[in-house]
Amino acid sequence: MPKIISKKYLSEKVVQLEIEAPRIAKKRKAGHFVIVRIGSNGERIPLTISQANTSNGAITLVVQVVGVTSYKLSKLETGDEVTDIVGPLGNATHISRAGTVLCAGGGVGIAPLLPIVEAMYKAGNRVVSVLAARDKELLILEKEISAFSDEVFVMTDDGSYGQKGLVTDGMEMVIAKEKIDQAIVIGPAIMMKYASMLTHKYNIPTLASLNTIMVDGTGMCGACRVSVGGRTKFVCVDGPEFNARDVDFDELLMRLGSYKNEEAGAYKKLLI
Amino acid sequence: MAENDLGTYSGRNEEWRLDLRKKLKTKERIAINRVKMPEADPLSRIKSYVEVNSGLTEEQAVTEAQRCLDCVNPTCIEGCPVSINIPGFIKSIEAQDYDNAIRVLKDTNALPAVCGRVCPQEIQCEAACFYQTKLKKPPIAIGHLERFAADRARNSGKAFIPEIAVKRDGKVAIIGSGPSGLAAAGELAKLGYQVTVFEALHELGGVLKYGIPEFRLPNEIVDFEIDNLKKLGVNFEKNFIVGKTADFKDLREEGYSAFFVGSGAGLPMFMNIPGENYIGVLSANEYLTRVNLMGATKVDFDTPVLKGKNVAVIGGGNTAMDSVRTAKRLGAEKAMIVYRRSLEEMPARNEEIQHAKEEGIEFLVLNNPLEYLADKNSRVNKMKLQKMQLGEPDQSGRRRPVPVEGSEYFLEVDLVIVSIGVSPNPLIPMSLPQLETSKWKTITVSPDTMQSSVPGLFAGGDIVRGGATVILAMGDGRKAAQNIHNYLQNIMKSKTTASKQDNNQNKK
Ligand SMILES: Cc1cc2nc3c(=O)[nH]c(=O)nc-3n(C[C@H](O)[C@H](O)[C@H](O)COP(=O)(O)OP(=O)(O)OC[C@H]3O[C@@H](n4cnc5c(N)ncnc54)[C@H](O)[C@@H]3O)c2cc1C
Ligand SMILES: Cc1cc2nc3c(=O)[nH]c(=O)nc-3n(C[C@H](O)[C@H](O)[C@H](O)COP(=O)(O)OP(=O)(O)OC[C@H]3O[C@@H](n4cnc5c(N)ncnc54)[C@H](O)[C@@H]3O)c2cc1C
Ligand code: SF4
Ligand code: FES
């Protein structure tokens, strides 16, 4: 079973894990994710591959603790084993030389944004990143994103760090200053909804990386379905990235709540 | 077919068979009534996951085997997609030589305990049995006997691991651990090749595990057969998606020289009607996977599943029947099948429809959903249905359902399971653009060899046929294995001739 090589807390509820998975490390590209399962009775959850290291055969995951499985994963220590890990899944981000790329990440969405920022930068684009978090403590990976960005703006809801405001405020500020050829937004569904409404207003082609509920991740169960341009798409095999303007974010938000009652009870039980 | 083509211990003219035939007169055999499979009581079984059919006793099995006339021309074999030597194994049961019964079965069927439980015998071997066709009497209970022989062997503690004649050079990769992949793996291992089965999920068995519920096919039976393959030397790699974790090129570099793709038909279809993405509307695959593979109904398992009081399952196949019966077991007060044709056209096995009826499942036939409605939390709470009537037969030969104008009505539901079919899993074709596929996205193969447009890559089961059956998938796996064998032998031959030629050249 794949071993955890290192572990670090990025904030109180966000943990970064380096896990031995040589085959996945070799194959993965920006945008790919894995599915992990903790324990023989565990559930399968998707997590983006944030970084990969082919020399030690490890992949890095950044996990926000929201429920049972992410909690269990966060409790594993260096040397512990992850029961199952499968991937890389999904389609890789289409990386091209677009010109100036605006990369906007909210909360733990900054983790999946990192490999895309890196790839876009290395492909010769001018990369402007806008990172947003509720407060200073919750902001993650600023240094890593900065290493591959020409400019970085940080927004916090309470103004405890960077500028006070929402991710969309930061984006609008960037758009006012320079011509943006392409935007990428990753974060909570509600953030992606408003961010893509904004870029739509300015006619900027925008990609959103969707986080739906998944079971198998191979196109077998249909749990991850979303409506894109009025047609049913499966995030695990057709995505996870879609043209943001076509995504029915309200439906996505609604579907994310599918197991809310069931999950809340289980998580509470686990914490007692 | 020449008589002794059917295996050494099972030819019709073997002494023991001649003796057996003399023991009872045909008239006496015909006078015996068909056995009835003992079943768990419907009212108690819907409160648990016990297997519905509890299997024949030895006495019942031997008596049923006596009914079989050991026909000169056993038409039952023609009805079997993999031509099991049916009288051969049945007569072994009559002779109480159970070791031989399982040996005969295993000659052509890698998973008799599975097939004995899930094959649609009533339209295959049993439909072609002399009793049915000529005597107009209930056919021999071939499926029940097959299950008996397989269970008996499993419970005897003796493992029937075939001998591997020769070890051969050649690594073969099998993609998918469903029935087609398992059958191909078994054959190739017996032929002496090094075989690895790659499986995307964290459990082996394909639909046998994640789809078919335990009240029809307990997981331990599938695991037992997989263990036997392990004993034969087959390697299994779980959590490994061919085309993603490694592609065909990588595997070739790792020494795999032939491939069998048995990746199944995964992708669920939806009707694309309004409200289909509301909370509480899910595909049968999601529902069954959560329950069967992920243990959603057991305490201490992390995966949740939605429960409903009024559950509607859309469709009429085996998958629909499994879903609706699962819903009943999860506490549904009303569990309904909504099907747009009539009971006669329903594709599910008869036995499953009967069992469902006994369990109190309601059948809303000639009904088609038009739309789903939801409460303020977006959870489905109603469906709009339309009544149908049957018109002229369509291309499938079944009478076409035609909507009855003005017949729309509403029905309260709080869980809807859509089970209108699946289309082939797209992962392999997506990762291998040169692979030829049909307009239904199935992999195109030569029907004689099961070889695809990519040399050395063979395929079978649902990825080739679309949603089909366990036995057809297994038949494909076996056939492909034989052809993979031929393919590899040809490569070896041309390699040796090539190297001989090289040597000759060098000498000159
Ligand atoms: C392609 C993809 C990539 C992802 N990458 C990352 C990543 O890199 N890091 C990371 O921390 N998370 C990521 N996620 C989200 C992650 O999968 C979920 O947070 C996780 O499934 C929660 O599991 P759990 O058992 O801990 O919580 P659960 O017990 O399943 O859920 C707890 C609560 O969170 C809500 N919830 C469940 N799933 C999601 C979701 N997908 N998004 C938002 N809320 C949800 C539930 O409604 C519930 O109220 C990704 C999701 C997808 C689809
Ligand atoms: C609920 C249900 C009930 C059924 N009931 C019956 C019945 O009573 N009788 C009957 O005869 N038939 C029944 N069927 C149909 C039967 O199960 C299928 O026809 C049969 O399982 C097909 O076998 P297969 O080997 O083609 O693929 P599957 O059983 O579908 O297995 C394919 C496997 O391949 C894996 N895979 C896919 N892609 C990859 C990849 N790229 N890399 C690695 N692994 C991969 C999948 O995860 C899966 O485990 C039923 C089907 C369902 C869904
Ligand atoms: S056709 Fe029926 S009676 Fe004849 S051999 Fe086959 S099973 Fe027995
Ligand atoms: S997660 Fe099952 S189809 Fe996408």
mmCIF file of N, CA, C and O in Angstrom, chain B residues 387-446:
data_model
loop_
_atom_site.group_PDB
_atom_site.id
_atom_site.type_symbol
_atom_site.label_atom_id
_atom_site.label_comp_id
_atom_site.label_asym_id
_atom_site.label_seq_id
_atom_site.Cartn_x
_atom_site.Cartn_y
_atom_site.Cartn_z
ATOM 1 N N LYS B 387 -49.068 7.392 -19.716
ATOM 2 C CA LYS B 387 -49.434 6.002 -20.029
ATOM 3 C C LYS B 387 -49.053 5.692 -21.467
ATOM 4 O O LYS B 387 -49.037 6.573 -22.335
ATOM 5 N N MET B 388 -48.767 4.445 -21.719
ATOM 6 C CA MET B 388 -48.344 4.023 -23.061
ATOM 7 C C MET B 388 -49.248 2.879 -23.522
ATOM 8 O O MET B 388 -49.871 2.193 -22.710
ATOM 9 N N GLN B 389 -49.258 2.673 -24.846
ATOM 10 C CA GLN B 389 -49.880 1.444 -25.361
ATOM 11 C C GLN B 389 -48.940 0.862 -26.394
ATOM 12 O O GLN B 389 -48.026 1.536 -26.853
ATOM 13 N N LEU B 390 -49.167 -0.394 -26.747
ATOM 14 C CA LEU B 390 -48.235 -1.036 -27.663
ATOM 15 C C LEU B 390 -48.712 -0.907 -29.110
ATOM 16 O O LEU B 390 -49.860 -1.166 -29.424
ATOM 17 N N GLY B 391 -47.792 -0.464 -29.979
ATOM 18 C CA GLY B 391 -48.112 -0.344 -31.392
ATOM 19 C C GLY B 391 -47.471 -1.486 -32.173
ATOM 20 O O GLY B 391 -47.320 -2.600 -31.670
ATOM 21 N N GLU B 392 -47.087 -1.177 -33.396
ATOM 22 C CA GLU B 392 -46.468 -2.177 -34.276
ATOM 23 C C GLU B 392 -45.077 -2.553 -33.742
ATOM 24 O O GLU B 392 -44.441 -1.764 -33.072
ATOM 25 N N PRO B 393 -44.601 -3.765 -34.088
ATOM 26 C CA PRO B 393 -43.241 -4.130 -33.678
ATOM 27 C C PRO B 393 -42.206 -3.187 -34.305
ATOM 28 O O PRO B 393 -42.388 -2.726 -35.433
ATOM 29 N N ASP B 394 -41.141 -2.886 -33.543
ATOM 30 C CA ASP B 394 -40.081 -2.046 -34.086
ATOM 31 C C ASP B 394 -38.904 -2.927 -34.516
ATOM 32 O O ASP B 394 -39.037 -4.146 -34.606
ATOM 33 N N GLN B 395 -37.752 -2.293 -34.775
ATOM 34 C CA GLN B 395 -36.604 -3.053 -35.268
ATOM 35 C C GLN B 395 -36.174 -4.161 -34.310
ATOM 36 O O GLN B 395 -35.659 -5.187 -34.735
ATOM 37 N N SER B 396 -36.370 -3.936 -33.010
ATOM 38 C CA SER B 396 -35.949 -4.944 -32.042
ATOM 39 C C SER B 396 -36.930 -6.119 -32.018
ATOM 40 O O SER B 396 -36.737 -7.076 -31.292
ATOM 41 N N GLY B 397 -38.008 -6.021 -32.806
ATOM 42 C CA GLY B 397 -38.983 -7.108 -32.864
ATOM 43 C C GLY B 397 -40.029 -7.004 -31.759
ATOM 44 O O GLY B 397 -40.991 -7.752 -31.744
ATOM 45 N N ARG B 398 -39.793 -6.060 -30.828
ATOM 46 C CA ARG B 398 -40.767 -5.899 -29.753
ATOM 47 C C ARG B 398 -41.752 -4.812 -30.163
ATOM 48 O O ARG B 398 -41.421 -3.911 -30.924
ATOM 49 N N ARG B 399 -42.956 -4.918 -29.636
ATOM 50 C CA ARG B 399 -43.964 -3.924 -30.026
ATOM 51 C C ARG B 399 -43.598 -2.566 -29.463
ATOM 52 O O ARG B 399 -43.240 -2.432 -28.306
ATOM 53 N N ARG B 400 -43.712 -1.577 -30.319
ATOM 54 C CA ARG B 400 -43.271 -0.228 -29.977
ATOM 55 C C ARG B 400 -44.252 0.434 -28.992
ATOM 56 O O ARG B 400 -45.465 0.400 -29.201
ATOM 57 N N PRO B 401 -43.710 1.042 -27.926
ATOM 58 C CA PRO B 401 -44.606 1.750 -27.011
ATOM 59 C C PRO B 401 -45.012 3.103 -27.602
ATOM 60 O O PRO B 401 -44.179 3.844 -28.106
ATOM 61 N N VAL B 402 -46.293 3.386 -27.564
ATOM 62 C CA VAL B 402 -46.815 4.638 -28.113
ATOM 63 C C VAL B 402 -47.524 5.398 -26.992
ATOM 64 O O VAL B 402 -48.352 4.816 -26.289
ATOM 65 N N PRO B 403 -47.224 6.689 -26.810
ATOM 66 C CA PRO B 403 -47.866 7.448 -25.729
ATOM 67 C C PRO B 403 -49.372 7.565 -25.931
ATOM 68 O O PRO B 403 -49.843 7.694 -27.061
ATOM 69 N N VAL B 404 -50.096 7.495 -24.836
ATOM 70 C CA VAL B 404 -51.536 7.725 -24.880
ATOM 71 C C VAL B 404 -51.767 9.212 -24.597
ATOM 72 O O VAL B 404 -51.435 9.693 -23.512
ATOM 73 N N GLU B 405 -52.292 9.925 -25.572
ATOM 74 C CA GLU B 405 -52.486 11.375 -25.419
ATOM 75 C C GLU B 405 -53.380 11.686 -24.218
ATOM 76 O O GLU B 405 -54.372 11.001 -23.977
ATOM 77 N N GLY B 406 -52.981 12.700 -23.470
ATOM 78 C CA GLY B 406 -53.816 13.163 -22.366
ATOM 79 C C GLY B 406 -53.832 12.261 -21.154
ATOM 80 O O GLY B 406 -54.671 12.417 -20.266
ATOM 81 N N SER B 407 -52.912 11.310 -21.087
ATOM 82 C CA SER B 407 -52.939 10.349 -19.975
ATOM 83 C C SER B 407 -51.948 10.700 -18.870
ATOM 84 O O SER B 407 -51.697 9.902 -17.982
ATOM 85 N N GLU B 408 -51.370 11.897 -18.940
ATOM 86 C CA GLU B 408 -50.336 12.245 -17.959
ATOM 87 C C GLU B 408 -50.913 12.292 -16.557
ATOM 88 O O GLU B 408 -52.051 12.720 -16.361
ATOM 89 N N TYR B 409 -50.109 11.877 -15.596
ATOM 90 C CA TYR B 409 -50.522 11.977 -14.198
ATOM 91 C C TYR B 409 -49.284 12.076 -13.315
ATOM 92 O O TYR B 409 -48.172 11.872 -13.777
ATOM 93 N N PHE B 410 -49.508 12.419 -12.060
ATOM 94 C CA PHE B 410 -48.377 12.605 -11.142
ATOM 95 C C PHE B 410 -48.337 11.499 -10.098
ATOM 96 O O PHE B 410 -49.378 10.964 -9.713
ATOM 97 N N LEU B 411 -47.134 11.184 -9.664
ATOM 98 C CA LEU B 411 -46.959 10.137 -8.678
ATOM 99 C C LEU B 411 -45.940 10.623 -7.654
ATOM 100 O O LEU B 411 -44.926 11.216 -8.016
ATOM 101 N N GLU B 412 -46.219 10.363 -6.384
ATOM 102 C CA GLU B 412 -45.259 10.775 -5.349
ATOM 103 C C GLU B 412 -44.094 9.812 -5.283
ATOM 104 O O GLU B 412 -44.294 8.599 -5.175
ATOM 105 N N VAL B 413 -42.899 10.338 -5.359
ATOM 106 C CA VAL B 413 -41.689 9.506 -5.221
ATOM 107 C C VAL B 413 -40.649 10.324 -4.454
ATOM 108 O O VAL B 413 -40.628 11.543 -4.547
ATOM 109 N N ASP B 414 -39.808 9.666 -3.693
ATOM 110 C CA ASP B 414 -38.714 10.408 -3.060
ATOM 111 C C ASP B 414 -37.348 9.827 -3.394
ATOM 112 O O ASP B 414 -36.318 10.288 -2.893
ATOM 113 N N LEU B 415 -37.329 8.811 -4.255
ATOM 114 C CA LEU B 415 -36.068 8.286 -4.770
ATOM 115 C C LEU B 415 -36.371 7.687 -6.136
ATOM 116 O O LEU B 415 -37.355 6.956 -6.280
ATOM 117 N N VAL B 416 -35.558 8.058 -7.124
ATOM 118 C CA VAL B 416 -35.754 7.525 -8.468
ATOM 119 C C VAL B 416 -34.440 6.922 -8.923
ATOM 120 O O VAL B 416 -33.379 7.539 -8.786
ATOM 121 N N ILE B 417 -34.503 5.709 -9.434
ATOM 122 C CA ILE B 417 -33.287 5.059 -9.907
ATOM 123 C C ILE B 417 -33.454 4.792 -11.395
ATOM 124 O O ILE B 417 -34.393 4.115 -11.816
ATOM 125 N N VAL B 418 -32.552 5.392 -12.164
ATOM 126 C CA VAL B 418 -32.674 5.309 -13.614
ATOM 127 C C VAL B 418 -31.854 4.126 -14.100
ATOM 128 O O VAL B 418 -30.652 4.038 -13.863
ATOM 129 N N SER B 419 -32.521 3.206 -14.776
ATOM 130 C CA SER B 419 -31.850 1.990 -15.204
ATOM 131 C C SER B 419 -32.265 1.658 -16.627
ATOM 132 O O SER B 419 -32.854 0.632 -16.899
ATOM 133 N N ILE B 420 -31.951 2.577 -17.533
ATOM 134 C CA ILE B 420 -32.411 2.388 -18.908
ATOM 135 C C ILE B 420 -31.279 1.908 -19.807
ATOM 136 O O ILE B 420 -31.413 1.897 -21.018
ATOM 137 N N GLY B 421 -30.167 1.538 -19.210
ATOM 138 C CA GLY B 421 -29.089 0.979 -20.011
ATOM 139 C C GLY B 421 -27.781 1.698 -19.814
ATOM 140 O O GLY B 421 -27.707 2.736 -19.151
ATOM 141 N N VAL B 422 -26.732 1.115 -20.358
ATOM 142 C CA VAL B 422 -25.391 1.689 -20.239
ATOM 143 C C VAL B 422 -24.751 1.712 -21.613
ATOM 144 O O VAL B 422 -25.133 0.954 -22.495
ATOM 145 N N SER B 423 -23.808 2.620 -21.766
ATOM 146 C CA SER B 423 -23.027 2.582 -22.999
ATOM 147 C C SER B 423 -21.590 2.238 -22.609
ATOM 148 O O SER B 423 -21.216 2.349 -21.454
ATOM 149 N N PRO B 424 -20.781 1.760 -23.559
ATOM 150 C CA PRO B 424 -19.474 1.213 -23.213
ATOM 151 C C PRO B 424 -18.573 2.199 -22.487
ATOM 152 O O PRO B 424 -18.594 3.399 -22.749
ATOM 153 N N ASN B 425 -17.778 1.655 -21.586
ATOM 154 C CA ASN B 425 -16.801 2.458 -20.861
ATOM 155 C C ASN B 425 -15.845 3.133 -21.842
ATOM 156 O O ASN B 425 -15.222 2.482 -22.666
ATOM 157 N N PRO B 426 -15.721 4.474 -21.765
ATOM 158 C CA PRO B 426 -14.971 5.197 -22.794
ATOM 159 C C PRO B 426 -13.453 5.253 -22.565
ATOM 160 O O PRO B 426 -12.725 5.721 -23.445
ATOM 161 N N LEU B 427 -12.971 4.770 -21.417
ATOM 162 C CA LEU B 427 -11.568 5.020 -21.080
ATOM 163 C C LEU B 427 -10.574 4.425 -22.074
ATOM 164 O O LEU B 427 -9.614 5.083 -22.472
ATOM 165 N N ILE B 428 -10.782 3.189 -22.472
ATOM 166 C CA ILE B 428 -9.812 2.535 -23.363
ATOM 167 C C ILE B 428 -9.816 3.182 -24.753
ATOM 168 O O ILE B 428 -8.764 3.598 -25.238
ATOM 169 N N PRO B 429 -10.983 3.298 -25.407
ATOM 170 C CA PRO B 429 -10.974 3.962 -26.714
ATOM 171 C C PRO B 429 -10.384 5.377 -26.650
ATOM 172 O O PRO B 429 -9.696 5.810 -27.573
ATOM 173 N N MET B 430 -10.616 6.086 -25.515
ATOM 174 C CA MET B 430 -10.079 7.436 -25.397
ATOM 175 C C MET B 430 -8.552 7.423 -25.362
ATOM 176 O O MET B 430 -7.903 8.349 -25.829
ATOM 177 N N SER B 431 -7.983 6.374 -24.796
ATOM 178 C CA SER B 431 -6.525 6.357 -24.646
ATOM 179 C C SER B 431 -5.834 5.707 -25.839
ATOM 180 O O SER B 431 -4.612 5.652 -25.896
ATOM 181 N N LEU B 432 -6.604 5.177 -26.765
ATOM 182 C CA LEU B 432 -6.008 4.471 -27.899
ATOM 183 C C LEU B 432 -6.741 4.894 -29.172
ATOM 184 O O LEU B 432 -7.582 4.176 -29.678
ATOM 185 N N PRO B 433 -6.403 6.087 -29.678
ATOM 186 C CA PRO B 433 -7.184 6.665 -30.775
ATOM 187 C C PRO B 433 -7.221 5.781 -32.035
ATOM 188 O O PRO B 433 -8.183 5.842 -32.785
ATOM 189 N N GLN B 434 -6.205 4.960 -32.225
ATOM 190 C CA GLN B 434 -6.205 4.141 -33.450
ATOM 191 C C GLN B 434 -7.121 2.924 -33.343
ATOM 192 O O GLN B 434 -7.304 2.181 -34.301
ATOM 193 N N LEU B 435 -7.707 2.722 -32.161
ATOM 194 C CA LEU B 435 -8.589 1.575 -31.965
ATOM 195 C C LEU B 435 -9.938 1.833 -32.636
ATOM 196 O O LEU B 435 -10.583 2.833 -32.376
ATOM 197 N N GLU B 436 -10.349 0.896 -33.483
ATOM 198 C CA GLU B 436 -11.611 1.078 -34.202
ATOM 199 C C GLU B 436 -12.800 0.789 -33.292
ATOM 200 O O GLU B 436 -12.838 -0.242 -32.617
ATOM 201 N N THR B 437 -13.771 1.710 -33.289
ATOM 202 C CA THR B 437 -14.984 1.478 -32.506
ATOM 203 C C THR B 437 -16.203 1.651 -33.415
ATOM 204 O O THR B 437 -16.105 2.244 -34.488
ATOM 205 N N SER B 438 -17.328 1.126 -32.947
ATOM 206 C CA SER B 438 -18.549 1.225 -33.745
ATOM 207 C C SER B 438 -19.242 2.544 -33.425
ATOM 208 O O SER B 438 -18.812 3.286 -32.557
ATOM 209 N N LYS B 439 -20.368 2.780 -34.094
ATOM 210 C CA LYS B 439 -21.077 4.033 -33.809
ATOM 211 C C LYS B 439 -21.711 4.003 -32.421
ATOM 212 O O LYS B 439 -22.102 5.019 -31.894
ATOM 213 N N TRP B 440 -21.795 2.810 -31.811
ATOM 214 C CA TRP B 440 -22.277 2.741 -30.426
ATOM 215 C C TRP B 440 -21.120 2.792 -29.434
ATOM 216 O O TRP B 440 -21.292 2.505 -28.264
ATOM 217 N N LYS B 441 -19.903 3.092 -29.946
ATOM 218 C CA LYS B 441 -18.701 3.222 -29.117
ATOM 219 C C LYS B 441 -18.195 1.890 -28.576
ATOM 220 O O LYS B 441 -17.369 1.863 -27.658
ATOM 221 N N THR B 442 -18.705 0.788 -29.089
ATOM 222 C CA THR B 442 -18.152 -0.501 -28.680
ATOM 223 C C THR B 442 -16.883 -0.753 -29.483
ATOM 224 O O THR B 442 -16.714 -0.208 -30.580
ATOM 225 N N ILE B 443 -15.985 -1.588 -28.938
ATOM 226 C CA ILE B 443 -14.761 -1.916 -29.667
ATOM 227 C C ILE B 443 -15.103 -2.913 -30.772
ATOM 228 O O ILE B 443 -15.810 -3.898 -30.543
ATOM 229 N N THR B 444 -14.630 -2.637 -31.977
ATOM 230 C CA THR B 444 -14.898 -3.526 -33.105
ATOM 231 C C THR B 444 -13.862 -4.641 -33.118
ATOM 232 O O THR B 444 -12.660 -4.374 -33.078
ATOM 233 N N VAL B 445 -14.341 -5.878 -33.159
ATOM 234 C CA VAL B 445 -13.406 -7.007 -33.237
ATOM 235 C C VAL B 445 -13.821 -7.941 -34.368
ATOM 236 O O VAL B 445 -14.972 -7.919 -34.812
ATOM 237 N N SER B 446 -12.872 -8.743 -34.815
ATOM 238 C CA SER B 446 -13.227 -9.788 -35.766
ATOM 239 C C SER B 446 -13.954 -10.885 -34.986
ATOM 240 O O SER B 446 -13.443 -11.369 -33.977
#
